[in-house]
Short mmCIF file of C-alpha atoms in Angstrom, two decimals:
data_model
loop_
_atom_site.label_atom_id
_atom_site.label_comp_id
_atom_site.label_asym_id
_atom_site.label_seq_id
_atom_site.Cartn_x
_atom_site.Cartn_y
_atom_site.Cartn_z
CA UNK A 1 -29.55 9.29 6.63
CA UNK A 2 -28.55 12.83 7.66
CA UNK A 3 -31.88 14.09 8.87
CA UNK A 4 -31.03 17.73 8.86
CA UNK A 5 -29.83 17.67 5.19
CA UNK A 6 -32.03 14.75 4.02
CA UNK A 7 -28.90 13.30 2.32
CA UNK A 8 -27.20 9.79 2.59
CA UNK A 9 -23.67 9.89 3.75
CA UNK A 10 -21.84 7.29 1.83
CA UNK A 11 -18.19 6.26 1.53
CA UNK A 12 -18.08 8.02 -1.82
CA UNK A 13 -19.39 11.37 -0.47
CA UNK A 14 -17.07 11.37 2.51
CA UNK A 15 -14.05 10.65 0.29
CA UNK A 16 -15.07 13.41 -2.11
CA UNK A 17 -15.30 15.78 0.78
CA UNK A 18 -12.11 14.60 2.32
CA UNK A 19 -9.48 17.50 2.99
CA UNK A 20 -6.00 16.04 2.48
CA UNK A 21 -3.84 18.92 3.43
CA UNK A 22 -1.55 17.27 6.00
CA UNK A 23 0.51 20.39 6.51
CA UNK A 24 4.00 19.93 5.43
CA UNK A 25 6.25 19.29 2.39
CA UNK A 26 7.16 15.45 2.37
CA UNK A 27 10.34 16.32 0.44
CA UNK A 28 11.87 18.01 3.51
CA UNK A 29 14.68 15.87 4.44
CA UNK A 30 16.46 14.77 7.68
CA UNK A 31 14.10 15.10 10.50
CA UNK A 32 14.36 12.21 12.93
CA UNK A 33 11.99 9.26 12.65
CA UNK A 34 9.79 8.91 15.81
CA UNK A 35 9.98 5.64 17.84
CA UNK A 36 7.09 3.59 16.53
CA UNK A 37 6.11 -0.10 17.00
CA UNK A 38 6.43 -1.35 13.44
CA UNK A 39 4.68 -4.50 12.10
CA UNK A 40 5.54 -5.41 8.55
CA UNK A 41 2.87 -7.73 6.80
CA UNK A 42 3.85 -9.80 3.90
CA UNK A 43 0.91 -11.56 2.10
CA UNK A 44 2.40 -14.59 0.50
CA UNK A 45 1.01 -17.03 -2.12
CA UNK A 46 3.25 -19.37 -4.10
CA UNK A 47 5.91 -16.71 -4.90
CA UNK A 48 8.88 -18.83 -4.33
CA UNK A 49 12.51 -17.83 -3.59
CA UNK A 50 11.77 -14.06 -4.56
CA UNK A 51 9.77 -13.77 -1.32
CA UNK A 52 12.83 -14.76 0.74
CA UNK A 53 14.69 -12.01 -0.97
CA UNK A 54 11.76 -9.63 -0.02
CA UNK A 55 11.72 -10.62 3.56
CA UNK A 56 15.42 -10.35 3.98
CA UNK A 57 15.51 -6.80 2.40
CA UNK A 58 12.58 -5.81 4.65
CA UNK A 59 14.38 -7.15 7.81
CA UNK A 60 17.38 -5.12 6.87
CA UNK A 61 15.26 -1.97 6.61
CA UNK A 62 13.56 -2.74 9.99
CA UNK A 63 17.04 -3.15 11.55
CA UNK A 64 18.24 0.19 10.05
CA UNK A 65 15.28 1.96 11.55
CA UNK A 66 15.70 0.49 14.91
CA UNK A 67 19.38 1.19 14.98
CA UNK A 68 18.50 4.82 14.16
CA UNK A 69 16.17 5.09 17.08
CA UNK A 70 18.88 3.53 19.30
CA UNK A 71 18.69 2.10 22.87
CA UNK A 72 15.03 1.41 23.73
CA UNK A 73 13.87 1.15 20.22
CA UNK A 74 10.25 -0.20 20.29
CA UNK A 75 9.26 -3.67 19.32
CA UNK A 76 9.25 -4.64 15.63
CA UNK A 77 8.01 -7.67 13.77
CA UNK A 78 7.54 -9.19 10.21
CA UNK A 79 4.55 -11.30 9.68
CA UNK A 80 4.36 -13.42 6.67
CA UNK A 81 0.85 -14.65 5.89
CA UNK A 82 1.11 -17.77 3.73
CA UNK A 83 -2.32 -17.86 2.06
CA UNK A 84 -2.63 -21.51 1.57
CA UNK A 85 0.50 -22.18 -0.73
CA UNK A 86 0.76 -25.89 -1.62
CA UNK A 87 3.62 -25.94 -4.40
CA UNK A 88 5.86 -23.31 -2.88
CA UNK A 89 4.92 -22.81 0.82
CA UNK A 90 6.96 -20.01 2.45
CA UNK A 91 10.13 -21.64 4.10
CA UNK A 92 10.08 -20.39 7.67
CA UNK A 93 13.53 -21.80 8.27
CA UNK A 94 14.94 -19.33 5.69
CA UNK A 95 13.55 -16.24 7.29
CA UNK A 96 15.29 -13.79 9.68
CA UNK A 97 14.62 -14.15 13.56
CA UNK A 98 12.04 -11.34 13.90
CA UNK A 99 9.79 -13.18 11.21
CA UNK A 100 6.63 -14.92 12.20
CA UNK A 101 4.92 -17.10 9.79
CA UNK A 102 1.04 -17.58 9.76
CA UNK A 103 -0.25 -20.32 7.51
CA UNK A 104 -3.80 -20.13 6.35
CA UNK A 105 -5.43 -23.57 5.66
CA UNK A 106 -6.49 -22.73 2.15
CA UNK A 107 -6.21 -19.80 -0.45
CA UNK A 108 -8.57 -17.05 0.64
CA UNK A 109 -7.21 -13.99 -1.39
CA UNK A 110 -4.96 -11.20 -0.59
CA UNK A 111 -7.41 -9.13 1.23
CA UNK A 112 -8.00 -11.98 3.73
CA UNK A 113 -4.33 -12.47 4.16
CA UNK A 114 -3.72 -8.82 4.79
CA UNK A 115 -6.51 -8.92 7.52
CA UNK A 116 -4.90 -11.72 9.15
CA UNK A 117 -1.58 -9.75 9.34
CA UNK A 118 -3.45 -6.69 10.40
CA UNK A 119 -4.99 -8.56 13.29
CA UNK A 120 -1.61 -9.96 14.26
CA UNK A 121 -0.32 -6.35 14.39
CA UNK A 122 -2.87 -5.29 17.00
CA UNK A 123 -0.25 -4.35 19.66
CA UNK A 124 1.74 -2.13 17.09
CA UNK A 125 1.45 1.43 15.83
CA UNK A 126 2.08 0.99 12.19
CA UNK A 127 1.42 -1.89 9.75
CA UNK A 128 3.51 -1.74 6.69
CA UNK A 129 2.28 -4.00 4.01
CA UNK A 130 4.81 -5.22 1.42
CA UNK A 131 3.95 -7.66 -1.24
CA UNK A 132 6.12 -10.82 -1.65
CA UNK A 133 7.30 -9.70 -5.02
CA UNK A 134 8.41 -6.25 -3.78
CA UNK A 135 11.90 -5.28 -2.64
CA UNK A 136 12.46 -2.32 -0.34
CA UNK A 137 15.32 0.15 -0.02
CA UNK A 138 17.30 -0.05 3.16
CA UNK A 139 15.90 3.27 4.31
CA UNK A 140 12.29 2.71 3.41
CA UNK A 141 11.07 1.93 6.89
CA UNK A 142 12.92 4.99 8.26
CA UNK A 143 11.35 7.29 5.55
CA UNK A 144 7.92 5.84 6.18
CA UNK A 145 8.12 6.49 9.91
CA UNK A 146 9.46 9.99 9.42
CA UNK A 147 6.03 10.91 7.74
CA UNK A 148 4.11 10.07 10.74
CA UNK A 149 5.54 12.73 12.92
CA UNK A 150 7.07 15.75 11.34
CA UNK A 151 8.40 18.16 13.93
CA UNK A 152 7.19 21.17 11.96
CA UNK A 153 3.41 20.54 12.23
CA UNK A 154 0.86 20.11 14.92
CA UNK A 155 -0.12 16.50 15.69
CA UNK A 156 -2.79 15.20 13.39
CA UNK A 157 -4.24 11.77 12.53
CA UNK A 158 -1.64 9.17 11.89
CA UNK A 159 -1.53 8.83 8.06
CA UNK A 160 -1.58 6.36 5.40
CA UNK A 161 1.85 6.30 3.70
CA UNK A 162 1.92 5.22 0.12
CA UNK A 163 5.33 4.41 -1.26
CA UNK A 164 6.20 4.98 -4.93
CA UNK A 165 7.69 2.15 -6.77
CA UNK A 166 9.72 1.12 -9.91
CA UNK A 167 8.99 -2.00 -11.85
CA UNK A 168 11.78 -4.51 -12.62
CA UNK A 169 11.06 -6.72 -15.58
CA UNK A 170 14.23 -8.70 -16.23
CA UNK A 171 13.85 -12.49 -16.30
CA UNK A 172 14.78 -14.62 -13.15
CA UNK A 173 18.10 -15.62 -14.62
CA UNK A 174 19.29 -12.00 -14.88
CA UNK A 175 17.69 -11.00 -11.60
CA UNK A 176 20.14 -8.65 -9.62
CA UNK A 177 18.26 -7.45 -6.52
CA UNK A 178 20.91 -4.89 -5.51
CA UNK A 179 21.09 -3.33 -8.91
CA UNK A 180 17.29 -3.18 -9.17
CA UNK A 181 17.04 -1.28 -5.81
CA UNK A 182 19.92 1.08 -6.70
CA UNK A 183 18.46 1.97 -10.03
CA UNK A 184 14.86 2.41 -8.75
CA UNK A 185 13.26 5.85 -9.03
CA UNK A 186 9.96 7.33 -7.80
CA UNK A 187 9.60 9.13 -11.21
CA UNK A 188 9.05 5.69 -12.78
CA UNK A 189 5.94 5.26 -10.80
CA UNK A 190 2.73 5.91 -13.03
CA UNK A 191 1.31 8.05 -10.04
CA UNK A 192 4.31 10.54 -10.58
CA UNK A 193 3.62 10.77 -14.35
CA UNK A 194 1.66 8.87 -16.89
CA UNK A 195 -0.26 9.05 -20.10
CA UNK A 196 -3.64 7.35 -19.79
CA UNK A 197 -3.60 4.18 -21.84
CA UNK A 198 -6.42 2.37 -23.68
CA UNK A 199 -5.59 -0.80 -21.85
CA UNK A 200 -6.42 1.03 -18.48
CA UNK A 201 -10.04 1.48 -19.37
CA UNK A 202 -12.27 -0.14 -16.90
CA UNK A 203 -15.36 1.93 -17.59
CA UNK A 204 -16.74 3.41 -20.73
CA UNK A 205 -16.57 6.95 -19.18
CA UNK A 206 -12.67 6.32 -19.08
CA UNK A 207 -12.36 6.86 -22.81
CA UNK A 208 -12.27 10.61 -22.33
CA UNK A 209 -8.88 10.30 -20.67
CA UNK A 210 -7.03 8.27 -23.21
CA UNK A 211 -3.82 10.09 -24.20
CA UNK A 212 -4.09 12.66 -21.52
CA UNK A 213 -1.00 13.32 -19.43
CA UNK A 214 -1.45 13.12 -15.62
CA UNK A 215 1.26 14.23 -13.10
CA UNK A 216 -0.74 13.05 -10.15
CA UNK A 217 1.90 13.40 -7.38
CA UNK A 218 3.47 16.76 -8.41
CA UNK A 219 0.28 18.28 -9.71
CA UNK A 220 -1.57 17.79 -6.32
CA UNK A 221 1.34 19.19 -4.31
CA UNK A 222 2.05 15.69 -3.23
CA UNK A 223 -1.57 14.90 -2.63
CA UNK A 224 -1.96 17.89 -0.31
CA UNK A 225 -4.37 19.71 -2.68
CA UNK A 226 -6.13 16.66 -3.96
CA UNK A 227 -9.83 17.15 -3.69
CA UNK A 228 -12.65 15.03 -5.04
CA UNK A 229 -11.70 13.10 -8.33
CA UNK A 230 -8.69 13.84 -10.44
CA UNK A 231 -9.34 12.25 -13.74
CA UNK A 232 -10.77 8.73 -13.25
CA UNK A 233 -9.08 8.44 -9.74
CA UNK A 234 -10.12 9.07 -6.26
CA UNK A 235 -7.44 9.66 -3.49
CA UNK A 236 -7.62 5.96 -2.27
CA UNK A 237 -6.70 4.78 -5.67
CA UNK A 238 -3.26 6.39 -4.99
CA UNK A 239 -2.54 3.75 -2.42
CA UNK A 240 -1.13 0.68 -4.18
CA UNK A 241 -0.90 -2.74 -2.44
CA UNK A 242 2.91 -3.26 -3.24
CA UNK A 243 4.10 -1.07 -0.33
CA UNK A 244 1.99 1.18 1.90
CA UNK A 245 1.67 1.69 5.67
CA UNK A 246 -1.49 2.27 7.84
CA UNK A 247 -2.25 3.19 11.47
CA UNK A 248 -3.23 -0.07 13.05
CA UNK A 249 -5.85 1.20 15.49
CA UNK A 250 -7.88 3.19 12.96
CA UNK A 251 -7.46 0.39 10.43
CA UNK A 252 -8.94 -2.19 12.71
CA UNK A 253 -11.66 0.28 13.86
CA UNK A 254 -12.91 0.74 10.27
CA UNK A 255 -13.09 -3.03 9.63
CA UNK A 256 -9.90 -3.69 7.79
CA UNK A 257 -9.91 -4.81 4.17
CA UNK A 258 -13.11 -5.87 2.45
CA UNK A 259 -12.64 -9.54 1.67
CA UNK A 260 -15.14 -9.46 -1.17
CA UNK A 261 -12.17 -8.26 -3.17
CA UNK A 262 -10.66 -11.75 -3.18
CA UNK A 263 -9.01 -11.70 -6.74
CA UNK A 264 -6.76 -9.56 -8.54
CA UNK A 265 -7.59 -5.77 -8.33
CA UNK A 266 -8.53 -3.31 -5.66
CA UNK A 267 -7.52 -5.83 -2.85
CA UNK A 268 -5.92 -2.80 -0.84
CA UNK A 269 -8.19 0.02 -1.90
CA UNK A 270 -11.09 -0.84 0.39
CA UNK A 271 -9.01 -0.04 3.59
CA UNK A 272 -7.44 3.10 2.02
CA UNK A 273 -11.11 4.17 1.13
CA UNK A 274 -12.50 3.52 4.71
CA UNK A 275 -9.66 5.35 6.35
CA UNK A 276 -9.78 8.33 4.07
CA UNK A 277 -13.55 8.61 4.51
CA UNK A 278 -12.79 8.73 8.28
CA UNK A 279 -10.31 11.70 7.93
CA UNK A 280 -7.04 9.82 7.71
CA UNK A 281 -4.62 11.66 5.26
CA UNK A 282 -2.70 9.98 2.40
CA UNK A 283 0.95 10.93 2.26
CA UNK A 284 3.40 9.83 -0.54
CA UNK A 285 6.71 8.46 0.43
CA UNK A 286 8.86 9.95 -2.26
CA UNK A 287 12.42 9.75 -0.83
CA UNK A 288 13.19 6.16 -1.71
CA UNK A 289 11.49 3.89 -4.22
CA UNK A 290 10.38 0.28 -3.62
CA UNK A 291 10.77 -2.26 -6.57
CA UNK A 292 8.10 -4.35 -7.87
CA UNK A 293 9.59 -7.50 -9.54
CA UNK A 294 7.61 -8.75 -12.47
CA UNK A 295 8.56 -12.43 -12.59
CA UNK A 296 6.34 -13.66 -9.76
CA UNK A 297 5.23 -17.30 -10.85
CA UNK A 298 1.97 -16.80 -8.99
CA UNK A 299 0.78 -14.08 -11.21
CA UNK A 300 -2.29 -14.72 -13.56
CA UNK A 301 -1.68 -14.08 -17.22
CA UNK A 302 -2.20 -10.44 -18.27
CA UNK A 303 -5.69 -11.30 -19.88
CA UNK A 304 -6.94 -12.85 -16.66
CA UNK A 305 -5.47 -9.97 -14.69
CA UNK A 306 -7.31 -7.41 -16.90
CA UNK A 307 -10.59 -9.33 -16.51
CA UNK A 308 -10.31 -9.50 -12.74
CA UNK A 309 -9.32 -5.84 -12.59
CA UNK A 310 -12.37 -4.70 -14.60
CA UNK A 311 -14.60 -6.74 -12.37
CA UNK A 312 -13.06 -5.20 -9.21
CA UNK A 313 -13.27 -1.79 -10.62
CA UNK A 314 -17.14 -2.19 -11.23
CA UNK A 315 -17.60 -3.42 -7.67
CA UNK A 316 -15.49 -0.81 -6.03
CA UNK A 317 -16.96 2.26 -7.81
CA UNK A 318 -20.56 0.97 -8.11
CA UNK A 319 -21.23 -1.04 -4.97
CA UNK A 320 -18.42 -0.52 -2.28
CA UNK A 321 -18.41 3.26 -2.39
CA UNK A 322 -22.19 3.34 -2.07
CA UNK A 323 -22.08 1.92 1.39
CA UNK A 324 -23.78 4.08 4.00
CA UNK A 325 -21.61 5.54 6.75
CA UNK A 326 -24.54 6.78 9.03
#
């Protein structure tokens, strides 16, 4: 309780009051990436061969970043957290040399797997979370790290970096990873431009937005002018689990991910909310797109996913955001 004002300070109130003006234009090209200790975390559950492609693409992006830094580049790692797979355990012998595999004894959910990877990143500056059904552009690690230390601004809190993504829906028999990456565009991401669909409704109040056009990234000056709620979304909802980076120290300090979000939906949003409430800015990475591949065999069917998402939405907005901060 804030005794002077007589008001509770909650996660929700801190997020609504957050000033996200991080002070520069993320479209500005070509400044050098700073030397950061980068830990990439891949939560894995029964994905199969697609995850091997994911990890190899990620390793190539890490290598490109370290080559750009040159002699004396800081340490980097890729941590694959196998969340209790039984049918398709992650094949460690197929992974590049910088990959470390942690195997959980049973399936605990993506938030728990991410927390395991976050703790394994304790000695690193940045944790880049990439889902096992996501492919990254060769420059993605470079572009992520550039946003941490632009030379044109005074140092501020290390940010959350939210990469925009395309979705690749071709069947496995037609899967062409290089083509998918080369064709990817940030403008295909719903956060860049979308029309609110009836199938997105998770709360009765969302009906008022059906059919409305939202250009969330450009209309908020690349999140710099985001304040409060925009339509049905808060700023942490702009951080999607497929590909995002967080500062390791602050992420551990706020408690990591809330493992109550064990099923599909909002598994990443709790950490984004906690960091935003503590003053960490959210910056979109809009130079190169990641690719979400839709033929992951571990996915639930769409009806189950919609049910889990609605449950997680209620928990996030009615319970989680009501947590006291003081």
